[in-house]
Amino acid sequence: MKTNPKNESKRINALKSLDILDTLPEQEYDQITKLVASICDTPVALISLIDEDRQWFKSKIGTDSCGTKKEYSFCNFAIKSDDEIMEISDSREDERFQKNPLVSGDEQVIFYAGAPLRDKDGNALGTLCVIDHQPRTLSEKQKEGLLFLANQVIKLFELHSINKGLKKTQKLLKKKNNQLRNFAGVVSHDMKMPLANMIVTIDILKAKYKSILDDSGVDYLDNLKKSSFQLSDYITNILTHYESDNITSNEDSLEVFDVHTLVEDIVEMLDIGDDCDISFPEESIDIFTNRVALEQILLNLIGNSLKYNDKSKIEIDIDFKKESDFYRFFVKDNGIGIPKDKQKEIFNLFSIVAENDRKGNKGNGIGLSTVKKMIHNLGGEIKVSSVEGKGTTFEFTIERTKKLED
């Protein structure tokens, strides 16, 4: 039986692109060979793949062989057949196999039935086959079972190909993300110093030329300074977002510390005025986790409670619970609230809900995305509940590292 060289080249390329030859045994394939041997009541069952010069077994039962030469392969005939199943009741009476060493040798392939494994383009990559050492035929139900299971092998091949593509895409995305992180880091650091110089220069200009500047000139300088601070804040948030993986994975940041002390440090950093009341957790409890990451998370959430608040008296309630598997935190405020239809979007990068904060500044939509990313990296989750005009509550968890903690 002759094969069109072009078709054979296409078939070989399809087989190699699957990237499954010479891979380790897999339970999913072995289960199919065991099941088909049981259904067909044969001592041998194989998932066989045919390349340029050999037959290789992805899965096998009833033989110690890993494959054979292509020229002796029964499956090589099966993949060239137009039949759904190539069945040979007694190979000793078939002129194609009478001199085949597999018939007369130790293998004694007397009975053979193989279903070609065709990909979506019709390329027969190999077969699911059963073998017996004595003459016989399959019943219709056994043939049906063989075909059904051959279809399952094809689906496993398709899944293998999809997973291979996903891994390749994941690797590429990781590479691109690292490039973007490095780019953001370099650009951000390079911009920080010129911005700092601009802010200092603006202050010098105001001090030195205040007597000759009219009100409009002073306003221009104030607006320029304000914009410089906003850009600096934006850059800082971008850096934090792209460095969040490094922050959460840094084992040197794991330490035992008191929750009360952490919150007190954060409040001191935020320089909160008399127009704000902050309630601390009732209990002062030591926890063991990534202090730097938790500080960043709480800084952002408490900072938002301060910025997005329209009340004359800002009220922020911080609570904490130590559970069996998690640390659970609550940050509740009496601020402007978040519209219900926007609550799912707030954790998306660059998503902005409020037009301006308490001081009239526009947000950049980076902070909450970074918060969610850090919490996820720490094995936790975050959710929000809010009522417009009344306030917002953020609840988040961080997984406890019990062994290290105890």
mmCIF file of C-alpha atoms in Angstrom:
data_model
loop_
_atom_site.group_PDB
_atom_site.id
_atom_site.type_symbol
_atom_site.label_atom_id
_atom_site.label_comp_id
_atom_site.label_asym_id
_atom_site.label_seq_id
_atom_site.Cartn_x
_atom_site.Cartn_y
_atom_site.Cartn_z
ATOM 1 C CA MET A 1 0.000 0.000 0.000
ATOM 2 C CA LYS A 2 1.604 3.254 -1.153
ATOM 3 C CA THR A 3 1.322 6.614 0.588
ATOM 4 C CA ASN A 4 1.442 10.044 -1.011
ATOM 5 C CA PRO A 5 4.808 11.539 0.115
ATOM 6 C CA LYS A 6 3.175 14.956 0.613
ATOM 7 C CA ASN A 7 0.483 13.508 2.864
ATOM 8 C CA GLU A 8 3.060 11.505 4.812
ATOM 9 C CA SER A 9 5.215 14.612 5.327
ATOM 10 C CA LYS A 10 2.149 16.496 6.561
ATOM 11 C CA ARG A 11 1.284 13.625 8.908
ATOM 12 C CA ILE A 12 4.805 13.478 10.357
ATOM 13 C CA ASN A 13 4.829 17.249 10.911
ATOM 14 C CA ALA A 14 1.466 17.036 12.681
ATOM 15 C CA LEU A 15 2.766 14.255 14.927
ATOM 16 C CA LYS A 16 5.937 16.140 15.813
ATOM 17 C CA SER A 17 4.057 19.380 16.463
ATOM 18 C CA LEU A 18 2.000 17.494 19.065
ATOM 19 C CA ASP A 19 5.272 17.057 20.973
ATOM 20 C CA ILE A 20 4.203 13.832 22.649
ATOM 21 C CA LEU A 21 6.748 11.319 21.329
ATOM 22 C CA ASP A 22 9.004 9.845 24.029
ATOM 23 C CA THR A 23 7.040 11.470 26.856
ATOM 24 C CA LEU A 24 6.581 9.692 30.179
ATOM 25 C CA PRO A 25 3.607 7.393 30.864
ATOM 26 C CA GLU A 26 0.402 9.160 31.882
ATOM 27 C CA GLN A 27 -2.455 7.722 33.892
ATOM 28 C CA GLU A 28 -5.167 8.998 31.533
ATOM 29 C CA TYR A 29 -3.723 7.053 28.591
ATOM 30 C CA ASP A 30 -2.955 3.933 30.646
ATOM 31 C CA GLN A 31 -6.547 3.810 31.885
ATOM 32 C CA ILE A 32 -7.766 3.727 28.277
ATOM 33 C CA THR A 33 -5.465 0.842 27.271
ATOM 34 C CA LYS A 34 -6.552 -1.165 30.334
ATOM 35 C CA LEU A 35 -10.207 -0.506 29.579
ATOM 36 C CA VAL A 36 -9.990 -1.379 25.876
ATOM 37 C CA ALA A 37 -8.120 -4.614 26.675
ATOM 38 C CA SER A 38 -10.902 -5.497 29.097
ATOM 39 C CA ILE A 39 -13.685 -4.661 26.632
ATOM 40 C CA CYS A 40 -12.066 -6.567 23.770
ATOM 41 C CA ASP A 41 -10.859 -9.375 26.066
ATOM 42 C CA THR A 42 -7.297 -9.265 24.706
ATOM 43 C CA PRO A 43 -3.983 -9.671 26.549
ATOM 44 C CA VAL A 44 -2.370 -6.721 24.756
ATOM 45 C CA ALA A 45 -3.543 -3.160 24.104
ATOM 46 C CA LEU A 46 -1.509 -0.224 22.808
ATOM 47 C CA ILE A 47 -1.669 3.463 22.032
ATOM 48 C CA SER A 48 0.794 3.525 19.183
ATOM 49 C CA LEU A 49 2.316 6.491 17.338
ATOM 50 C CA ILE A 50 4.116 6.162 13.985
ATOM 51 C CA ASP A 51 6.946 8.505 12.993
ATOM 52 C CA GLU A 52 9.404 8.272 10.066
ATOM 53 C CA ASP A 53 10.968 4.952 10.973
ATOM 54 C CA ARG A 54 9.445 3.538 14.139
ATOM 55 C CA GLN A 55 6.316 2.704 16.055
ATOM 56 C CA TRP A 56 6.375 4.079 19.624
ATOM 57 C CA PHE A 57 3.932 3.177 22.386
ATOM 58 C CA LYS A 58 2.521 6.060 24.404
ATOM 59 C CA SER A 59 0.693 3.511 26.533
ATOM 60 C CA LYS A 60 0.818 -0.275 26.672
ATOM 61 C CA ILE A 61 -0.546 -3.261 28.527
ATOM 62 C CA GLY A 62 0.551 -6.883 28.039
ATOM 63 C CA THR A 63 4.006 -6.152 26.578
ATOM 64 C CA ASP A 64 7.386 -4.911 27.811
ATOM 65 C CA SER A 65 8.301 -3.459 24.427
ATOM 66 C CA CYS A 66 8.413 0.328 23.990
ATOM 67 C CA GLY A 67 7.982 0.101 20.233
ATOM 68 C CA THR A 68 9.015 -1.604 17.011
ATOM 69 C CA LYS A 69 10.446 -0.789 13.618
ATOM 70 C CA LYS A 70 7.965 0.917 11.328
ATOM 71 C CA GLU A 71 8.443 -1.709 8.605
ATOM 72 C CA TYR A 72 7.109 -4.431 10.930
ATOM 73 C CA SER A 73 4.293 -2.368 12.368
ATOM 74 C CA PHE A 74 0.704 -3.534 11.894
ATOM 75 C CA CYS A 75 -0.383 -0.008 12.879
ATOM 76 C CA ASN A 76 1.490 1.403 9.882
ATOM 77 C CA PHE A 77 -1.014 -0.428 7.681
ATOM 78 C CA ALA A 78 -3.942 0.651 9.854
ATOM 79 C CA ILE A 79 -3.191 4.390 9.545
ATOM 80 C CA LYS A 80 -3.191 4.064 5.748
ATOM 81 C CA SER A 81 -6.538 2.314 5.718
ATOM 82 C CA ASP A 82 -9.807 4.118 5.053
ATOM 83 C CA ASP A 83 -11.628 1.754 7.422
ATOM 84 C CA GLU A 84 -12.609 2.872 10.941
ATOM 85 C CA ILE A 85 -10.986 -0.295 12.265
ATOM 86 C CA MET A 86 -8.445 -2.521 10.539
ATOM 87 C CA GLU A 87 -9.049 -6.062 11.827
ATOM 88 C CA ILE A 88 -6.847 -9.079 11.073
ATOM 89 C CA SER A 89 -8.283 -12.298 12.462
ATOM 90 C CA ASP A 90 -5.198 -14.443 11.717
ATOM 91 C CA SER A 91 -2.045 -12.705 10.530
ATOM 92 C CA ARG A 92 -0.509 -16.049 9.519
ATOM 93 C CA GLU A 93 -3.034 -16.238 6.680
ATOM 94 C CA ASP A 94 -2.474 -12.629 5.530
ATOM 95 C CA GLU A 95 0.250 -12.338 2.913
ATOM 96 C CA ARG A 96 1.246 -8.885 4.211
ATOM 97 C CA PHE A 97 2.379 -10.344 7.552
ATOM 98 C CA GLN A 98 3.380 -13.959 6.875
ATOM 99 C CA LYS A 99 7.092 -13.085 6.979
ATOM 100 C CA ASN A 100 6.757 -10.474 9.720
ATOM 101 C CA PRO A 101 8.985 -11.356 12.717
ATOM 102 C CA LEU A 102 6.270 -10.072 15.067
ATOM 103 C CA VAL A 103 4.055 -12.941 13.930
ATOM 104 C CA SER A 104 6.522 -15.767 14.361
ATOM 105 C CA GLY A 105 8.651 -14.278 17.139
ATOM 106 C CA ASP A 106 8.088 -13.863 20.868
ATOM 107 C CA GLU A 107 5.365 -11.238 20.368
ATOM 108 C CA GLN A 108 3.140 -13.606 18.352
ATOM 109 C CA VAL A 109 0.828 -10.990 16.890
ATOM 110 C CA ILE A 110 -1.808 -13.348 15.504
ATOM 111 C CA PHE A 111 -4.935 -11.232 15.979
ATOM 112 C CA TYR A 112 -4.882 -7.449 15.506
ATOM 113 C CA ALA A 113 -7.538 -4.710 15.504
ATOM 114 C CA GLY A 114 -6.560 -1.037 15.315
ATOM 115 C CA ALA A 115 -8.524 2.213 15.100
ATOM 116 C CA PRO A 116 -6.569 5.092 13.509
ATOM 117 C CA LEU A 117 -6.118 8.175 15.684
ATOM 118 C CA ARG A 118 -6.861 11.075 13.346
ATOM 119 C CA ASP A 119 -6.410 14.730 14.299
ATOM 120 C CA LYS A 120 -8.859 17.463 13.257
ATOM 121 C CA ASP A 121 -7.052 17.773 9.894
ATOM 122 C CA GLY A 122 -7.428 14.051 9.186
ATOM 123 C CA ASN A 123 -3.803 13.117 9.860
ATOM 124 C CA ALA A 124 -3.548 9.566 11.251
ATOM 125 C CA LEU A 125 -0.939 9.933 13.986
ATOM 126 C CA GLY A 126 -1.171 6.356 15.229
ATOM 127 C CA THR A 127 -3.723 3.846 16.505
ATOM 128 C CA LEU A 128 -5.482 2.483 19.527
ATOM 129 C CA CYS A 129 -5.092 -1.237 18.977
ATOM 130 C CA VAL A 130 -5.657 -4.606 20.639
ATOM 131 C CA ILE A 131 -3.642 -7.785 20.036
ATOM 132 C CA ASP A 132 -4.132 -11.463 20.792
ATOM 133 C CA HIS A 133 -1.827 -14.461 20.418
ATOM 134 C CA GLN A 134 -4.517 -16.577 18.821
ATOM 135 C CA PRO A 135 -7.027 -16.106 15.976
ATOM 136 C CA ARG A 136 -10.298 -14.350 16.799
ATOM 137 C CA THR A 137 -12.707 -11.563 15.772
ATOM 138 C CA LEU A 138 -14.296 -8.666 17.651
ATOM 139 C CA SER A 139 -18.020 -8.426 18.246
ATOM 140 C CA GLU A 140 -19.886 -5.325 17.134
ATOM 141 C CA LYS A 141 -20.057 -4.065 20.733
ATOM 142 C CA GLN A 142 -16.318 -4.563 21.131
ATOM 143 C CA LYS A 143 -15.672 -2.624 17.914
ATOM 144 C CA GLU A 144 -17.957 0.127 19.150
ATOM 145 C CA GLY A 145 -16.031 0.289 22.441
ATOM 146 C CA LEU A 146 -12.705 0.424 20.579
ATOM 147 C CA LEU A 147 -13.923 3.346 18.472
ATOM 148 C CA PHE A 148 -15.314 5.236 21.470
ATOM 149 C CA LEU A 149 -12.045 4.903 23.357
ATOM 150 C CA ALA A 150 -9.994 5.866 20.284
ATOM 151 C CA ASN A 151 -12.022 9.076 20.216
ATOM 152 C CA GLN A 152 -11.086 9.691 23.872
ATOM 153 C CA VAL A 153 -7.391 9.300 22.995
ATOM 154 C CA ILE A 154 -7.823 11.910 20.258
ATOM 155 C CA LYS A 155 -9.418 14.263 22.788
ATOM 156 C CA LEU A 156 -6.451 13.718 25.132
ATOM 157 C CA PHE A 157 -4.139 14.632 22.246
ATOM 158 C CA GLU A 158 -6.154 17.821 21.687
ATOM 159 C CA LEU A 159 -5.944 18.715 25.385
ATOM 160 C CA HIS A 160 -2.207 18.035 25.311
ATOM 161 C CA SER A 161 -1.860 20.425 22.381
ATOM 162 C CA ILE A 162 -3.981 23.106 24.086
ATOM 163 C CA ASN A 163 -1.963 22.824 27.317
ATOM 164 C CA LYS A 164 1.244 23.073 25.344
ATOM 165 C CA GLY A 165 -0.041 26.267 23.708
ATOM 166 C CA LEU A 166 -1.148 27.686 27.051
ATOM 167 C CA LYS A 167 2.253 26.995 28.617
ATOM 168 C CA LYS A 168 3.954 28.702 25.692
ATOM 169 C CA THR A 169 1.631 31.707 26.012
ATOM 170 C CA GLN A 170 2.138 31.797 29.786
ATOM 171 C CA LYS A 171 5.902 31.782 29.334
ATOM 172 C CA LEU A 172 5.675 34.584 26.763
ATOM 173 C CA LEU A 173 3.363 36.650 28.995
ATOM 174 C CA LYS A 174 5.713 36.177 31.932
ATOM 175 C CA LYS A 175 8.616 37.371 29.802
ATOM 176 C CA LYS A 176 6.627 40.384 28.566
ATOM 177 C CA ASN A 177 5.481 41.192 32.103
ATOM 178 C CA ASN A 178 9.074 41.106 33.354
ATOM 179 C CA GLN A 179 10.095 43.391 30.504
ATOM 180 C CA LEU A 180 7.236 45.759 31.344
ATOM 181 C CA ARG A 181 8.123 45.667 35.050
ATOM 182 C CA ASN A 182 11.766 46.473 34.275
ATOM 183 C CA PHE A 183 10.733 49.222 31.868
ATOM 184 C CA ALA A 184 8.333 50.744 34.412
ATOM 185 C CA GLY A 185 11.032 50.575 37.076
ATOM 186 C CA VAL A 186 13.693 52.251 34.938
ATOM 187 C CA VAL A 187 11.387 54.953 33.573
ATOM 188 C CA SER A 188 9.827 55.648 36.967
ATOM 189 C CA HIS A 189 13.158 55.964 38.756
ATOM 190 C CA ASP A 190 14.504 58.171 35.966
ATOM 191 C CA MET A 191 11.482 60.477 36.292
ATOM 192 C CA LYS A 192 11.535 60.753 40.078
ATOM 193 C CA MET A 193 14.613 62.962 40.303
ATOM 194 C CA PRO A 194 13.568 65.513 37.627
ATOM 195 C CA LEU A 195 10.169 65.792 39.325
ATOM 196 C CA ALA A 196 11.773 66.402 42.708
ATOM 197 C CA ASN A 197 13.955 69.077 41.108
ATOM 198 C CA MET A 198 10.875 70.701 39.537
ATOM 199 C CA ILE A 199 9.087 70.878 42.917
ATOM 200 C CA VAL A 200 12.121 72.407 44.632
ATOM 201 C CA THR A 201 12.604 74.868 41.744
ATOM 202 C CA ILE A 202 8.949 75.959 41.973
ATOM 203 C CA ASP A 203 9.374 76.724 45.677
ATOM 204 C CA ILE A 204 12.547 78.707 44.920
ATOM 205 C CA LEU A 205 10.784 80.696 42.177
ATOM 206 C CA LYS A 206 7.884 81.522 44.497
ATOM 207 C CA ALA A 207 10.217 82.648 47.276
ATOM 208 C CA LYS A 208 12.564 84.665 45.064
ATOM 209 C CA TYR A 209 10.084 86.292 42.687
ATOM 210 C CA LYS A 210 6.967 86.518 44.864
ATOM 211 C CA SER A 211 7.171 90.320 44.949
ATOM 212 C CA ILE A 212 7.002 90.640 41.164
ATOM 213 C CA LEU A 213 4.511 87.817 40.508
ATOM 214 C CA ASP A 214 0.826 88.657 40.325
ATOM 215 C CA ASP A 215 -1.847 86.323 41.650
ATOM 216 C CA SER A 216 -2.119 84.512 38.316
ATOM 217 C CA GLY A 217 1.621 83.824 38.285
ATOM 218 C CA VAL A 218 1.480 82.370 41.792
ATOM 219 C CA ASP A 219 -1.520 80.223 40.791
ATOM 220 C CA TYR A 220 0.389 78.930 37.763
ATOM 221 C CA LEU A 221 3.283 77.870 39.981
ATOM 222 C CA ASP A 222 0.924 76.291 42.521
ATOM 223 C CA ASN A 223 -0.830 74.325 39.782
ATOM 224 C CA LEU A 224 2.524 73.228 38.372
ATOM 225 C CA LYS A 225 3.610 72.043 41.823
ATOM 226 C CA LYS A 226 0.311 70.242 42.353
ATOM 227 C CA SER A 227 0.650 68.485 38.982
ATOM 228 C CA SER A 228 4.226 67.497 39.828
ATOM 229 C CA PHE A 229 3.090 65.918 43.096
ATOM 230 C CA GLN A 230 0.267 64.083 41.304
ATOM 231 C CA LEU A 231 2.691 62.723 38.718
ATOM 232 C CA SER A 232 5.127 61.711 41.457
ATOM 233 C CA ASP A 233 2.298 59.898 43.274
ATOM 234 C CA TYR A 234 1.308 58.182 40.026
ATOM 235 C CA ILE A 235 4.879 56.989 39.468
ATOM 236 C CA THR A 236 5.125 55.725 43.055
ATOM 237 C CA ASN A 237 1.914 53.726 42.607
ATOM 238 C CA ILE A 238 3.097 52.268 39.314
ATOM 239 C CA LEU A 239 6.348 51.174 40.945
ATOM 240 C CA THR A 240 4.499 49.609 43.880
ATOM 241 C CA HIS A 241 2.150 47.757 41.523
ATOM 242 C CA TYR A 242 4.954 46.195 39.506
ATOM 243 C CA GLU A 243 7.093 45.504 42.560
ATOM 244 C CA SER A 244 4.196 43.948 44.508
ATOM 245 C CA ASP A 245 5.208 40.395 43.535
ATOM 246 C CA ASN A 246 8.683 40.994 44.933
ATOM 247 C CA ILE A 247 7.257 42.572 48.089
ATOM 248 C CA THR A 248 4.891 39.675 48.835
ATOM 249 C CA SER A 249 7.460 36.980 48.048
ATOM 250 C CA ASN A 250 10.227 38.481 50.187
ATOM 251 C CA GLU A 251 10.713 36.076 53.111
ATOM 252 C CA ASP A 252 12.820 38.671 54.919
ATOM 253 C CA SER A 253 9.605 40.667 55.420
ATOM 254 C CA LEU A 254 8.028 37.833 57.428
ATOM 255 C CA GLU A 255 8.026 38.765 61.092
ATOM 256 C CA VAL A 256 6.044 38.684 64.311
ATOM 257 C CA PHE A 257 4.496 42.042 65.154
ATOM 258 C CA ASP A 258 1.600 43.612 67.001
ATOM 259 C CA VAL A 259 -1.412 44.706 64.922
ATOM 260 C CA HIS A 260 -1.973 47.782 67.109
ATOM 261 C CA THR A 261 1.609 48.935 66.601
ATOM 262 C CA LEU A 262 1.329 48.518 62.835
ATOM 263 C CA VAL A 263 -1.875 50.582 62.642
ATOM 264 C CA GLU A 264 -0.358 53.273 64.898
ATOM 265 C CA ASP A 265 2.675 53.504 62.587
ATOM 266 C CA ILE A 266 0.409 53.845 59.557
ATOM 267 C CA VAL A 267 -1.682 56.580 61.196
ATOM 268 C CA GLU A 268 1.512 58.455 62.035
ATOM 269 C CA MET A 269 2.715 58.184 58.420
ATOM 270 C CA LEU A 270 -0.597 59.536 57.110
ATOM 271 C CA ASP A 271 -0.385 62.591 59.390
ATOM 272 C CA ILE A 272 -4.093 62.460 60.252
ATOM 273 C CA GLY A 273 -5.668 65.679 61.551
ATOM 274 C CA ASP A 274 -8.239 66.455 64.221
ATOM 275 C CA ASP A 275 -11.078 66.080 61.726
ATOM 276 C CA CYS A 276 -10.641 62.301 61.781
ATOM 277 C CA ASP A 277 -11.431 59.661 64.387
ATOM 278 C CA ILE A 278 -9.834 56.228 63.945
ATOM 279 C CA SER A 279 -10.940 53.207 65.987
ATOM 280 C CA PHE A 280 -8.324 50.494 66.492
ATOM 281 C CA PRO A 281 -8.941 46.732 66.892
ATOM 282 C CA GLU A 282 -10.210 45.859 70.383
ATOM 283 C CA GLU A 283 -7.448 43.353 71.092
ATOM 284 C CA SER A 284 -3.727 43.869 70.750
ATOM 285 C CA ILE A 285 -2.614 40.639 69.061
ATOM 286 C CA ASP A 286 0.742 39.463 67.713
ATOM 287 C CA ILE A 287 0.638 38.025 64.186
ATOM 288 C CA PHE A 288 3.233 36.502 61.878
ATOM 289 C CA THR A 289 3.094 37.606 58.259
ATOM 290 C CA ASN A 290 4.657 39.885 55.646
ATOM 291 C CA ARG A 291 4.707 43.203 57.501
ATOM 292 C CA VAL A 292 5.792 45.306 54.520
ATOM 293 C CA ALA A 293 2.998 43.981 52.315
ATOM 294 C CA LEU A 294 0.329 44.354 55.017
ATOM 295 C CA GLU A 295 1.505 47.899 55.691
ATOM 296 C CA GLN A 296 1.147 48.749 51.979
ATOM 297 C CA ILE A 297 -2.359 47.244 51.911
ATOM 298 C CA LEU A 298 -3.595 49.104 54.981
ATOM 299 C CA LEU A 299 -1.897 52.346 53.927
ATOM 300 C CA ASN A 300 -3.838 52.291 50.683
ATOM 301 C CA LEU A 301 -7.209 51.354 52.206
ATOM 302 C CA ILE A 302 -6.977 53.819 55.116
ATOM 303 C CA GLY A 303 -5.635 56.480 52.742
ATOM 304 C CA ASN A 304 -8.673 55.998 50.491
ATOM 305 C CA SER A 305 -10.983 56.314 53.502
ATOM 306 C CA LEU A 306 -9.387 59.676 54.232
ATOM 307 C CA LYS A 307 -9.322 60.952 50.668
ATOM 308 C CA TYR A 308 -12.776 59.882 49.507
ATOM 309 C CA ASN A 309 -14.782 61.337 52.378
ATOM 310 C CA ASP A 310 -17.163 64.292 52.271
ATOM 311 C CA LYS A 311 -18.095 64.395 55.964
ATOM 312 C CA SER A 312 -16.943 67.156 58.318
ATOM 313 C CA LYS A 313 -15.834 64.451 60.740
ATOM 314 C CA ILE A 314 -14.105 61.457 59.138
ATOM 315 C CA GLU A 315 -14.699 58.174 60.932
ATOM 316 C CA ILE A 316 -12.573 55.098 60.219
ATOM 317 C CA ASP A 317 -13.018 51.812 62.053
ATOM 318 C CA ILE A 318 -10.238 49.213 61.761
ATOM 319 C CA ASP A 319 -10.993 45.722 63.048
ATOM 320 C CA PHE A 320 -9.114 42.436 63.096
ATOM 321 C CA LYS A 321 -9.828 38.757 63.803
ATOM 322 C CA LYS A 322 -7.363 35.893 64.179
ATOM 323 C CA GLU A 323 -8.985 32.789 62.665
ATOM 324 C CA SER A 324 -7.762 29.207 62.363
ATOM 325 C CA ASP A 325 -6.493 29.596 58.791
ATOM 326 C CA PHE A 326 -6.557 33.332 58.129
ATOM 327 C CA TYR A 327 -6.065 36.802 59.532
ATOM 328 C CA ARG A 328 -9.196 38.818 58.753
ATOM 329 C CA PHE A 329 -9.132 42.634 58.537
ATOM 330 C CA PHE A 330 -11.901 45.223 58.203
ATOM 331 C CA VAL A 331 -11.510 48.878 57.172
ATOM 332 C CA LYS A 332 -14.817 50.746 57.514
ATOM 333 C CA ASP A 333 -15.464 54.440 56.866
ATOM 334 C CA ASN A 334 -18.282 56.975 56.618
ATOM 335 C CA GLY A 335 -17.128 58.313 53.250
ATOM 336 C CA ILE A 336 -18.815 58.995 49.920
ATOM 337 C CA GLY A 337 -19.429 55.307 49.189
ATOM 338 C CA ILE A 338 -19.181 53.411 45.913
ATOM 339 C CA PRO A 339 -22.070 52.979 43.460
ATOM 340 C CA LYS A 340 -23.302 49.376 43.387
ATOM 341 C CA ASP A 341 -22.713 49.020 39.637
ATOM 342 C CA LYS A 342 -19.076 50.130 40.083
ATOM 343 C CA GLN A 343 -18.112 47.889 43.005
ATOM 344 C CA LYS A 344 -16.910 45.043 40.756
ATOM 345 C CA GLU A 345 -14.693 47.386 38.739
ATOM 346 C CA ILE A 346 -12.776 49.118 41.510
ATOM 347 C CA PHE A 347 -10.068 46.426 41.675
ATOM 348 C CA ASN A 348 -9.302 46.701 37.936
ATOM 349 C CA LEU A 349 -6.082 48.480 37.042
ATOM 350 C CA PHE A 350 -6.673 52.167 36.141
ATOM 351 C CA SER A 351 -10.361 51.955 37.120
ATOM 352 C CA ILE A 352 -11.509 55.288 38.613
ATOM 353 C CA VAL A 353 -14.895 55.680 40.334
ATOM 354 C CA ALA A 354 -14.774 59.092 42.055
ATOM 355 C CA GLU A 355 -13.958 62.128 39.918
ATOM 356 C CA ASN A 356 -11.989 63.854 42.680
ATOM 357 C CA ASP A 357 -10.935 63.199 46.249
ATOM 358 C CA ARG A 358 -11.501 65.374 49.329
ATOM 359 C CA LYS A 359 -8.820 67.849 48.211
ATOM 360 C CA GLY A 360 -9.983 67.979 44.586
ATOM 361 C CA ASN A 361 -7.275 65.660 43.248
ATOM 362 C CA LYS A 362 -8.064 62.981 40.672
ATOM 363 C CA GLY A 363 -7.101 59.371 41.451
ATOM 364 C CA ASN A 364 -5.066 57.153 39.127
ATOM 365 C CA GLY A 365 -6.877 53.814 39.586
ATOM 366 C CA ILE A 366 -3.764 51.868 40.568
ATOM 367 C CA GLY A 367 -3.952 51.511 44.348
ATOM 368 C CA LEU A 368 -6.839 49.049 44.775
ATOM 369 C CA SER A 369 -5.560 46.893 41.916
ATOM 370 C CA THR A 370 -2.219 46.641 43.733
ATOM 371 C CA VAL A 371 -4.005 45.883 47.013
ATOM 372 C CA LYS A 372 -5.932 42.999 45.457
ATOM 373 C CA LYS A 373 -2.771 41.649 43.820
ATOM 374 C CA MET A 374 -0.844 41.680 47.109
ATOM 375 C CA ILE A 375 -3.687 40.057 49.045
ATOM 376 C CA HIS A 376 -3.984 37.331 46.411
ATOM 377 C CA ASN A 377 -0.235 36.709 46.608
ATOM 378 C CA LEU A 378 -0.589 36.355 50.385
ATOM 379 C CA GLY A 379 -3.238 33.658 49.934
ATOM 380 C CA GLY A 380 -6.240 35.818 50.763
ATOM 381 C CA GLU A 381 -9.236 37.559 49.241
ATOM 382 C CA ILE A 382 -10.770 41.020 49.410
ATOM 383 C CA LYS A 383 -14.370 42.146 49.074
ATOM 384 C CA VAL A 384 -16.219 45.434 49.401
ATOM 385 C CA SER A 385 -19.629 46.492 50.657
ATOM 386 C CA SER A 386 -20.740 50.086 50.250
ATOM 387 C CA VAL A 387 -23.706 52.446 50.302
ATOM 388 C CA GLU A 388 -23.484 55.724 48.413
ATOM 389 C CA GLY A 389 -23.336 58.693 50.732
ATOM 390 C CA LYS A 390 -22.959 56.562 53.868
ATOM 391 C CA GLY A 391 -19.641 54.732 53.655
ATOM 392 C CA THR A 392 -17.607 51.716 52.575
ATOM 393 C CA THR A 393 -16.264 48.583 54.247
ATOM 394 C CA PHE A 394 -13.316 46.625 52.858
ATOM 395 C CA GLU A 395 -12.868 43.125 54.265
ATOM 396 C CA PHE A 396 -9.787 41.100 53.407
ATOM 397 C CA THR A 397 -7.967 37.981 54.559
ATOM 398 C CA ILE A 398 -4.331 36.889 54.659
ATOM 399 C CA GLU A 399 -3.401 33.237 54.975
ATOM 400 C CA ARG A 400 -1.719 32.282 58.237
ATOM 401 C CA THR A 401 1.673 30.609 58.097
ATOM 402 C CA LYS A 402 0.981 28.349 61.058
ATOM 403 C CA LYS A 403 4.176 26.293 61.197
ATOM 404 C CA LEU A 404 6.381 29.349 61.210
ATOM 405 C CA GLU A 405 4.019 31.200 63.527
ATOM 406 C CA ASP A 406 3.868 28.446 66.128
#
